[in-house]
mmCIF file of C-alpha atoms and ligand atoms in Angstrom:
data_model
loop_
_atom_site.group_PDB
_atom_site.id
_atom_site.type_symbol
_atom_site.label_atom_id
_atom_site.label_comp_id
_atom_site.label_asym_id
_atom_site.label_seq_id
_atom_site.Cartn_x
_atom_site.Cartn_y
_atom_site.Cartn_z
ATOM 1 C CA MET D 227 0.163 -0.019 -0.073
ATOM 2 C CA ASN D 228 1.101 3.373 -0.843
ATOM 3 C CA HIS D 229 1.369 5.703 2.321
ATOM 4 C CA ASP D 230 2.405 8.394 0.619
ATOM 5 C CA SER D 231 -0.671 10.524 0.887
ATOM 6 C CA ASP D 232 -0.477 9.788 5.061
ATOM 7 C CA ARG D 233 3.199 11.963 4.894
ATOM 8 C CA PRO D 234 2.906 15.610 6.268
ATOM 9 C CA ARG D 235 3.544 17.671 3.466
ATOM 10 C CA HIS D 236 5.194 20.130 5.341
ATOM 11 C CA VAL D 237 8.000 19.626 7.832
ATOM 12 C CA PRO D 238 8.654 21.819 10.590
ATOM 13 C CA VAL D 239 11.860 23.076 10.266
ATOM 14 C CA LEU D 240 14.890 22.723 12.754
ATOM 15 C CA LEU D 241 11.967 21.157 15.201
ATOM 16 C CA ARG D 242 14.166 18.627 17.125
ATOM 17 C CA ARG D 243 16.925 21.493 18.045
ATOM 18 C CA ALA D 244 14.024 23.899 18.757
ATOM 19 C CA ASP D 245 12.668 21.410 21.511
ATOM 20 C CA GLU D 246 15.876 20.721 22.689
ATOM 21 C CA ILE D 247 16.188 24.594 23.172
ATOM 22 C CA LEU D 248 12.532 25.081 24.581
ATOM 23 C CA GLY D 249 11.833 21.960 26.191
ATOM 24 C CA PRO D 250 13.168 22.541 29.790
ATOM 25 C CA ALA D 251 11.581 25.684 29.760
ATOM 26 C CA LEU D 252 8.137 24.252 29.279
ATOM 27 C CA GLU D 253 8.420 21.089 31.135
ATOM 28 C CA SER D 254 6.318 22.530 34.031
ATOM 29 C CA GLY D 255 4.128 24.290 31.766
ATOM 30 C CA GLY D 256 3.530 28.010 31.082
ATOM 31 C CA VAL D 257 2.304 29.847 28.246
ATOM 32 C CA LEU D 258 4.466 29.444 24.543
ATOM 33 C CA VAL D 259 3.768 32.085 22.034
ATOM 34 C CA ASP D 260 4.254 30.427 18.668
ATOM 35 C CA ALA D 261 4.510 34.098 16.719
ATOM 36 C CA THR D 262 4.582 32.492 13.326
ATOM 37 C CA LEU D 263 1.922 29.782 13.657
ATOM 38 C CA GLY D 264 1.892 29.215 9.852
ATOM 39 C CA LEU D 265 0.354 25.741 9.596
ATOM 40 C CA GLY D 266 0.810 24.765 13.061
ATOM 41 C CA GLY D 267 3.492 21.955 12.449
ATOM 42 C CA HIS D 268 5.284 23.514 15.772
ATOM 43 C CA ALA D 269 2.890 24.331 17.399
ATOM 44 C CA GLU D 270 1.063 20.577 17.228
ATOM 45 C CA HIS D 271 4.338 19.252 18.498
ATOM 46 C CA PHE D 272 5.072 21.082 21.334
ATOM 47 C CA LEU D 273 1.438 20.768 22.649
ATOM 48 C CA ARG D 274 1.499 16.872 22.224
ATOM 49 C CA THR D 275 5.014 16.929 23.744
ATOM 50 C CA TYR D 276 4.174 19.267 26.803
ATOM 51 C CA PRO D 277 0.815 18.591 27.981
ATOM 52 C CA ALA D 278 0.610 21.453 30.777
ATOM 53 C CA ILE D 279 1.498 24.561 28.187
ATOM 54 C CA HIS D 280 -1.053 26.976 26.754
ATOM 55 C CA LEU D 281 0.067 28.072 23.300
ATOM 56 C CA ILE D 282 -0.773 31.606 21.789
ATOM 57 C CA GLY D 283 -0.363 31.472 18.308
ATOM 58 C CA LEU D 284 -0.096 34.432 16.017
ATOM 59 C CA ASP D 285 -0.169 34.836 12.487
ATOM 60 C CA ARG D 286 -1.068 37.815 9.980
ATOM 61 C CA ASP D 287 -2.684 35.078 7.449
ATOM 62 C CA THR D 288 -5.716 34.615 7.996
ATOM 63 C CA GLU D 289 -5.980 31.085 5.748
ATOM 64 C CA ALA D 290 -3.218 29.854 7.988
ATOM 65 C CA LEU D 291 -5.004 30.755 11.139
ATOM 66 C CA ARG D 292 -7.880 28.509 9.682
ATOM 67 C CA LEU D 293 -6.010 25.782 8.826
ATOM 68 C CA ALA D 294 -3.878 25.551 11.968
ATOM 69 C CA GLY D 295 -7.092 25.816 13.949
ATOM 70 C CA GLU D 296 -8.366 22.843 12.517
ATOM 71 C CA ARG D 297 -5.003 21.181 13.193
ATOM 72 C CA LEU D 298 -4.815 21.988 16.701
ATOM 73 C CA GLU D 299 -8.940 21.272 17.061
ATOM 74 C CA PRO D 300 -7.627 18.251 19.215
ATOM 75 C CA PHE D 301 -6.117 20.797 21.713
ATOM 76 C CA ALA D 302 -8.793 23.361 21.447
ATOM 77 C CA ASP D 303 -9.042 24.287 25.300
ATOM 78 C CA ARG D 304 -5.262 24.804 25.550
ATOM 79 C CA ILE D 305 -4.852 27.520 22.530
ATOM 80 C CA THR D 306 -5.716 30.695 21.898
ATOM 81 C CA LEU D 307 -4.854 32.214 17.940
ATOM 82 C CA VAL D 308 -5.006 35.410 17.061
ATOM 83 C CA HIS D 309 -4.996 37.155 13.575
ATOM 84 C CA THR D 310 -2.087 39.719 14.077
ATOM 85 C CA ARG D 311 1.208 40.667 13.253
ATOM 86 C CA TYR D 312 3.969 39.647 15.253
ATOM 87 C CA ASP D 313 4.496 42.994 16.509
ATOM 88 C CA GLY D 314 1.281 42.942 18.227
ATOM 89 C CA LEU D 315 2.210 40.512 20.479
ATOM 90 C CA PRO D 316 1.633 42.799 23.560
ATOM 91 C CA GLY D 317 -2.286 42.975 22.335
ATOM 92 C CA ALA D 318 -2.472 39.365 22.028
ATOM 93 C CA LEU D 319 -1.246 38.837 25.351
ATOM 94 C CA ARG D 320 -3.472 41.265 26.639
ATOM 95 C CA GLN D 321 -6.325 39.688 24.998
ATOM 96 C CA ALA D 322 -5.423 36.137 26.319
ATOM 97 C CA GLY D 323 -5.323 37.792 29.872
ATOM 98 C CA LEU D 324 -1.539 38.112 30.198
ATOM 99 C CA PRO D 325 0.392 40.936 31.481
ATOM 100 C CA GLU D 326 2.885 42.044 28.493
ATOM 101 C CA ARG D 327 5.818 41.620 30.474
ATOM 102 C CA GLY D 328 7.427 38.618 32.377
ATOM 103 C CA SER D 329 4.389 36.358 31.679
ATOM 104 C CA VAL D 330 5.520 33.958 28.892
ATOM 105 C CA ARG D 331 7.586 30.940 29.197
ATOM 106 C CA ALA D 332 8.792 30.468 25.530
ATOM 107 C CA VAL D 333 8.559 32.189 22.032
ATOM 108 C CA LEU D 334 9.388 30.724 18.584
ATOM 109 C CA MET D 335 9.488 32.724 15.722
ATOM 110 C CA ASP D 336 9.871 30.747 12.480
ATOM 111 C CA LEU D 337 9.861 33.494 10.289
ATOM 112 C CA GLY D 338 9.165 34.248 6.384
ATOM 113 C CA VAL D 339 6.589 32.608 3.837
ATOM 114 C CA SER D 340 4.902 29.436 4.828
ATOM 115 C CA SER D 341 5.151 26.253 2.257
ATOM 116 C CA MET D 342 1.115 26.449 2.036
ATOM 117 C CA GLN D 343 1.677 30.638 0.592
ATOM 118 C CA LEU D 344 4.638 29.626 -1.563
ATOM 119 C CA ASP D 345 2.478 26.480 -2.818
ATOM 120 C CA GLU D 346 -0.612 28.789 -3.531
ATOM 121 C CA ALA D 347 0.678 30.155 -7.104
ATOM 122 C CA GLU D 348 -1.797 33.093 -7.071
ATOM 123 C CA ARG D 349 -0.720 34.671 -4.267
ATOM 124 C CA GLY D 350 2.077 35.474 -6.286
ATOM 125 C CA PHE D 351 4.887 34.694 -4.154
ATOM 126 C CA ALA D 352 7.033 32.466 -6.296
ATOM 127 C CA TYR D 353 8.406 33.772 -9.740
ATOM 128 C CA SER D 354 8.769 30.167 -11.356
ATOM 129 C CA VAL D 355 4.965 30.555 -12.328
ATOM 130 C CA ASP D 356 2.986 33.556 -13.644
ATOM 131 C CA ALA D 357 0.346 34.958 -11.370
ATOM 132 C CA PRO D 358 -0.963 38.191 -9.928
ATOM 133 C CA LEU D 359 1.734 40.365 -8.358
ATOM 134 C CA ASP D 360 -0.010 39.995 -4.758
ATOM 135 C CA MET D 361 2.462 38.978 -2.277
ATOM 136 C CA ARG D 362 0.588 39.689 0.907
ATOM 137 C CA MET D 363 0.760 37.555 3.414
ATOM 138 C CA ASP D 364 -2.333 39.108 5.261
ATOM 139 C CA PRO D 365 -4.815 39.142 2.457
ATOM 140 C CA THR D 366 -6.699 41.733 4.145
ATOM 141 C CA ALA D 367 -4.117 44.411 3.845
ATOM 142 C CA ASP D 368 -4.343 46.707 1.350
ATOM 143 C CA LEU D 369 -0.546 47.088 -0.490
ATOM 144 C CA THR D 370 0.483 44.565 -2.807
ATOM 145 C CA ALA D 371 3.035 44.158 -4.873
ATOM 146 C CA ALA D 372 1.692 45.284 -8.286
ATOM 147 C CA ASP D 373 1.057 48.809 -6.154
ATOM 148 C CA VAL D 374 4.461 48.984 -5.326
ATOM 149 C CA LEU D 375 5.506 48.486 -8.538
ATOM 150 C CA ASN D 376 2.986 50.937 -10.285
ATOM 151 C CA THR D 377 2.763 53.699 -7.737
ATOM 152 C CA TYR D 378 6.497 53.860 -6.147
ATOM 153 C CA SER D 379 9.046 56.765 -7.306
ATOM 154 C CA HIS D 380 11.953 55.443 -9.055
ATOM 155 C CA GLY D 381 13.906 56.570 -5.549
ATOM 156 C CA ASP D 382 11.798 54.608 -3.655
ATOM 157 C CA LEU D 383 11.752 51.619 -5.942
ATOM 158 C CA ALA D 384 15.855 51.952 -6.175
ATOM 159 C CA ARG D 385 16.116 52.051 -2.519
ATOM 160 C CA ILE D 386 13.757 49.081 -1.701
ATOM 161 C CA LEU D 387 15.371 46.918 -4.428
ATOM 162 C CA LYS D 388 18.947 47.416 -3.116
ATOM 163 C CA THR D 389 18.434 47.589 0.433
ATOM 164 C CA TYR D 390 15.846 44.541 0.804
ATOM 165 C CA GLY D 391 17.135 42.685 -2.459
ATOM 166 C CA GLU D 392 20.485 43.459 -2.248
ATOM 167 C CA GLU D 393 20.208 44.031 -5.794
ATOM 168 C CA ARG D 394 23.340 45.635 -7.706
ATOM 169 C CA PHE D 395 21.419 47.015 -10.799
ATOM 170 C CA ALA D 396 18.248 48.450 -8.653
ATOM 171 C CA GLY D 397 18.817 51.690 -10.445
ATOM 172 C CA ARG D 398 18.845 50.403 -13.587
ATOM 173 C CA ILE D 399 15.599 48.205 -13.026
ATOM 174 C CA ALA D 400 13.806 50.795 -11.209
ATOM 175 C CA SER D 401 14.153 52.848 -14.570
ATOM 176 C CA GLU D 402 12.940 50.095 -16.515
ATOM 177 C CA ILE D 403 9.992 49.834 -14.070
ATOM 178 C CA LEU D 404 8.841 53.321 -14.480
ATOM 179 C CA ARG D 405 9.351 53.040 -18.497
ATOM 180 C CA ARG D 406 7.477 49.958 -18.674
ATOM 181 C CA ARG D 407 4.478 51.193 -16.628
ATOM 182 C CA ALA D 408 3.758 53.936 -18.340
ATOM 183 C CA GLN D 409 2.950 51.950 -21.358
ATOM 184 C CA ARG D 410 0.826 49.056 -19.017
ATOM 185 C CA PRO D 411 0.789 48.660 -15.382
ATOM 186 C CA PHE D 412 1.870 45.664 -13.738
ATOM 187 C CA THR D 413 -0.301 43.029 -13.209
ATOM 188 C CA THR D 414 1.156 39.767 -13.568
ATOM 189 C CA SER D 415 4.625 37.859 -12.103
ATOM 190 C CA ALA D 416 5.489 37.206 -15.696
ATOM 191 C CA GLN D 417 5.640 40.760 -16.625
ATOM 192 C CA LEU D 418 8.255 41.399 -13.854
ATOM 193 C CA VAL D 419 10.348 38.624 -14.581
ATOM 194 C CA GLU D 420 10.544 39.175 -18.115
ATOM 195 C CA LEU D 421 11.493 42.878 -17.186
ATOM 196 C CA LEU D 422 14.260 41.464 -15.166
ATOM 197 C CA TYR D 423 15.479 38.945 -17.679
ATOM 198 C CA ASP D 424 15.928 42.069 -19.765
ATOM 199 C CA ALA D 425 17.423 44.264 -17.082
ATOM 200 C CA ILE D 426 20.120 42.024 -15.847
ATOM 201 C CA PRO D 427 23.112 41.630 -17.717
ATOM 202 C CA ALA D 428 23.379 37.837 -18.780
ATOM 203 C CA ALA D 429 27.033 37.332 -17.736
ATOM 204 C CA THR D 430 25.928 38.374 -14.111
ATOM 205 C CA ARG D 431 23.281 35.544 -13.928
ATOM 206 C CA ARG D 432 25.713 32.506 -13.502
ATOM 207 C CA THR D 433 26.841 34.111 -10.104
ATOM 208 C CA GLY D 434 23.689 36.007 -8.949
ATOM 209 C CA GLY D 435 21.177 33.035 -9.257
ATOM 210 C CA HIS D 436 17.888 33.733 -10.689
ATOM 211 C CA PRO D 437 17.396 37.272 -11.840
ATOM 212 C CA ALA D 438 13.872 37.585 -10.230
ATOM 213 C CA LYS D 439 15.083 36.135 -6.536
ATOM 214 C CA ARG D 440 16.274 39.186 -4.994
ATOM 215 C CA THR D 441 13.554 41.792 -6.721
ATOM 216 C CA PHE D 442 10.939 39.421 -5.396
ATOM 217 C CA GLN D 443 12.561 39.210 -2.204
ATOM 218 C CA ALA D 444 12.567 43.141 -1.950
ATOM 219 C CA LEU D 445 8.962 43.465 -2.663
ATOM 220 C CA ARG D 446 8.157 40.857 -0.658
ATOM 221 C CA ILE D 447 9.242 42.360 2.589
ATOM 222 C CA GLU D 448 8.037 45.986 1.087
ATOM 223 C CA VAL D 449 4.658 44.933 1.032
ATOM 224 C CA ASN D 450 4.602 43.051 4.183
ATOM 225 C CA ARG D 451 6.659 45.769 6.013
ATOM 226 C CA GLU D 452 8.956 42.348 7.171
ATOM 227 C CA LEU D 453 11.761 44.158 8.727
ATOM 228 C CA GLU D 454 10.015 46.929 10.601
ATOM 229 C CA SER D 455 7.568 44.170 12.131
ATOM 230 C CA LEU D 456 10.551 41.990 13.201
ATOM 231 C CA GLU D 457 12.387 44.863 14.520
ATOM 232 C CA ALA D 458 9.432 45.797 17.255
ATOM 233 C CA ALA D 459 8.463 42.048 17.578
ATOM 234 C CA VAL D 460 11.790 40.507 18.711
ATOM 235 C CA PRO D 461 12.077 43.458 21.806
ATOM 236 C CA ALA D 462 8.418 42.582 22.600
ATOM 237 C CA ALA D 463 8.904 38.966 22.942
ATOM 238 C CA LEU D 464 11.840 39.586 24.913
ATOM 239 C CA ALA D 465 10.178 41.716 27.188
ATOM 240 C CA ALA D 466 7.476 38.874 27.700
ATOM 241 C CA LEU D 467 9.880 36.151 28.797
ATOM 242 C CA GLU D 468 9.755 35.450 32.446
ATOM 243 C CA VAL D 469 12.903 34.855 34.124
ATOM 244 C CA GLY D 470 13.957 31.165 32.778
ATOM 245 C CA GLY D 471 11.839 31.889 29.795
ATOM 246 C CA ARG D 472 13.479 30.733 26.149
ATOM 247 C CA ILE D 473 13.271 32.104 22.629
ATOM 248 C CA VAL D 474 13.998 30.603 19.461
ATOM 249 C CA VAL D 475 14.214 32.584 16.014
ATOM 250 C CA MET D 476 14.695 31.058 12.894
ATOM 251 C CA SER D 477 15.110 33.278 9.742
ATOM 252 C CA TYR D 478 15.310 32.553 6.495
ATOM 253 C CA GLN D 479 17.460 35.643 4.875
ATOM 254 C CA SER D 480 20.367 37.818 5.888
ATOM 255 C CA LEU D 481 18.348 40.954 6.831
ATOM 256 C CA GLU D 482 16.282 39.034 8.963
ATOM 257 C CA ASP D 483 19.094 37.431 10.622
ATOM 258 C CA LYS D 484 20.968 40.589 11.452
ATOM 259 C CA VAL D 485 18.132 42.147 13.003
ATOM 260 C CA VAL D 486 17.846 38.841 15.503
ATOM 261 C CA LYS D 487 21.359 39.273 16.222
ATOM 262 C CA GLN D 488 21.660 42.828 16.966
ATOM 263 C CA ILE D 489 18.720 42.789 18.836
ATOM 264 C CA PHE D 490 20.184 39.738 20.860
ATOM 265 C CA ALA D 491 23.303 41.084 21.300
ATOM 266 C CA GLN D 492 22.256 44.359 22.948
ATOM 267 C CA ALA D 493 20.160 42.093 25.497
ATOM 268 C CA SER D 494 22.671 40.202 26.435
ATOM 269 C CA ALA D 495 25.209 42.843 27.319
ATOM 270 C CA SER D 496 26.041 44.031 30.373
ATOM 271 C CA ARG D 497 24.285 47.479 31.676
ATOM 272 C CA THR D 498 27.028 48.386 34.029
ATOM 273 C CA PRO D 499 28.474 51.370 32.638
ATOM 274 C CA LEU D 500 31.805 50.572 30.793
ATOM 275 C CA ASP D 501 33.920 52.842 32.912
ATOM 276 C CA LEU D 502 33.254 50.805 36.052
ATOM 277 C CA PRO D 503 35.613 47.390 36.850
ATOM 278 C CA VAL D 504 32.952 45.082 38.393
ATOM 279 C CA GLU D 505 29.450 44.442 37.509
ATOM 280 C CA LEU D 506 27.049 46.451 39.495
ATOM 281 C CA PRO D 507 24.514 44.203 41.045
ATOM 282 C CA GLY D 508 21.271 43.957 39.513
ATOM 283 C CA MET D 509 23.046 45.271 36.185
ATOM 284 C CA GLY D 510 24.151 42.351 34.689
ATOM 285 C CA PRO D 511 22.664 41.172 31.211
ATOM 286 C CA GLU D 512 19.225 40.338 31.186
ATOM 287 C CA PHE D 513 19.857 37.346 28.346
ATOM 288 C CA ALA D 514 22.217 34.586 27.855
ATOM 289 C CA ILE D 515 22.490 33.271 24.521
ATOM 290 C CA LEU D 516 22.126 29.689 23.697
ATOM 291 C CA THR D 517 23.448 29.285 20.221
ATOM 292 C CA ARG D 518 26.896 30.029 18.660
ATOM 293 C CA GLY D 519 26.298 32.284 16.073
ATOM 294 C CA ALA D 520 23.390 30.926 13.771
ATOM 295 C CA GLU D 521 23.056 27.418 13.812
ATOM 296 C CA LYS D 522 22.098 25.979 10.320
ATOM 297 C CA ALA D 523 19.971 22.685 9.680
ATOM 298 C CA SER D 524 22.036 19.503 9.319
ATOM 299 C CA GLU D 525 22.767 18.456 5.855
ATOM 300 C CA THR D 526 20.448 15.412 6.332
ATOM 301 C CA GLU D 527 17.925 17.642 7.236
ATOM 302 C CA ILE D 528 18.369 20.093 4.163
ATOM 303 C CA GLU D 529 18.207 16.659 1.867
ATOM 304 C CA GLU D 530 14.914 15.834 3.114
ATOM 305 C CA ASN D 531 13.536 19.077 3.603
ATOM 306 C CA PRO D 532 15.445 21.451 1.106
ATOM 307 C CA ARG D 533 13.428 24.601 2.800
ATOM 308 C CA ALA D 534 15.554 24.150 5.853
ATOM 309 C CA ALA D 535 18.700 24.874 3.542
ATOM 310 C CA PRO D 536 18.529 28.839 4.229
ATOM 311 C CA VAL D 537 17.652 28.470 8.009
ATOM 312 C CA ARG D 538 19.787 30.515 10.722
ATOM 313 C CA MET D 539 18.613 29.625 14.080
ATOM 314 C CA ARG D 540 19.241 31.923 17.121
ATOM 315 C CA ALA D 541 17.975 31.387 20.962
ATOM 316 C CA ALA D 542 18.230 33.369 24.169
ATOM 317 C CA GLU D 543 17.254 32.863 27.868
ATOM 318 C CA ARG D 544 16.282 35.638 30.074
ATOM 319 C CA ILE D 545 18.497 35.459 33.233
ATOM 320 C CA GLN D 546 17.599 38.517 35.038
ATOM 321 C CA ALA D 547 13.973 40.184 35.269
ATOM 322 C CA ALA D 548 13.756 43.435 33.050
ATOM 323 C CA GLY D 549 15.385 46.235 35.340
HETATM 324 C C1 LIG R 224 7.560 29.697 7.969
HETATM 325 S S1 LIG R 224 5.871 30.204 8.494
HETATM 326 C C2 LIG R 224 6.018 28.918 10.145
HETATM 327 C C3 LIG R 224 5.458 27.443 9.835
HETATM 328 C C4 LIG R 224 5.136 26.900 11.103
HETATM 329 N N1 LIG R 224 6.385 27.194 12.059
HETATM 330 C C5 LIG R 224 4.882 25.533 10.995
HETATM 331 O O1 LIG R 224 5.437 24.546 11.510
HETATM 332 O O2 LIG R 224 3.899 25.097 10.229
HETATM 333 C C6 LIG R 224 6.053 31.695 8.890
HETATM 334 C C7 LIG R 224 4.345 32.121 8.998
HETATM 335 O O3 LIG R 224 4.570 32.984 9.555
HETATM 336 C C8 LIG R 224 3.878 34.096 9.063
HETATM 337 N N2 LIG R 224 4.260 35.553 9.267
HETATM 338 C C9 LIG R 224 5.211 36.152 8.583
HETATM 339 N N3 LIG R 224 5.191 37.132 8.794
HETATM 340 C C10 LIG R 224 4.226 37.617 9.995
HETATM 341 C C11 LIG R 224 4.222 38.820 10.828
HETATM 342 N N4 LIG R 224 5.323 39.742 10.650
HETATM 343 N N5 LIG R 224 3.433 38.506 11.701
HETATM 344 C C12 LIG R 224 2.455 37.558 11.879
HETATM 345 N N6 LIG R 224 2.814 36.395 11.204
HETATM 346 C C13 LIG R 224 3.692 36.534 10.474
HETATM 347 C C14 LIG R 224 3.484 33.854 7.805
HETATM 348 O O4 LIG R 224 2.050 34.593 7.578
HETATM 349 C C15 LIG R 224 3.601 32.418 7.864
HETATM 350 O O5 LIG R 224 2.316 31.392 8.024
#
């Protein structure tokens, strides 16, 4: 008999490692915030493994929340699902009747798009299929990728492509976008992919990967305000942790990882003034870093689940109450 259809289609990334890190904080119960619930793969594992926990699951994607809600139905009395961007975490805690600070045992953030978002061609995240230029993770939000392409100034387009896409040809692509949209507004991804093939010199393709990769990443970050949301969410998540509470963040591109790295570095630095020779009582670091650098997935995991290839995981533990 063929059991292929029984196999889970979407395998949670670095699940065992996330469990190793967060598990000790969850053994006696407490609140776990899954700030990127997605299809609930990680969430299901933690609810099953730690029967005393309560899970608060956040996602900005209403469809993800619906599907995760179905999957987590057996744990219905132990979960609170909230439709919000993850920087809405303090509000979600209040909604669940919890203080914004020091009330959470563990936080998991598995950033980026879900396999479902990538698989659903009509949402426009993939450049390999022709689809409407949408890219909204939250289908109820206003701004789409087509809006960005059709309305932003040359300066703003070039800045986004350069900063969020690390695109060398940002200026040239922006000029081409303005020229083409004057003839016909952008509606589909094929129009943009064609432009990128024309604007990016063929000679650079060998080293730079698919010519659409960087521009699609940049548009996705802009449409979803991904970095602003992350810059606000990580400090909010750290503030929410109790002493002994732990956080795991998995990033899939270097800009996100850089944000996490900086915030963790600041949170784990001593608060004693630099010119004092000894640590002042209570002024030591609030957090200890639990990962050395950014951890990657093993070759075996990447072979089984190629989505794990770009992942960079960082983790920290609150060792002192907020000052
Ligand atoms: C990689 S998936 C999570 C997969 C999940 N860990 C699992 O095992 O099924 C990332 C999810 O985070 C959500 N997301 C991305 N950015 C978000 C944000 N700023 N606020 C809330 N959710 C966000 C996406 O909608 C997506 O569903």
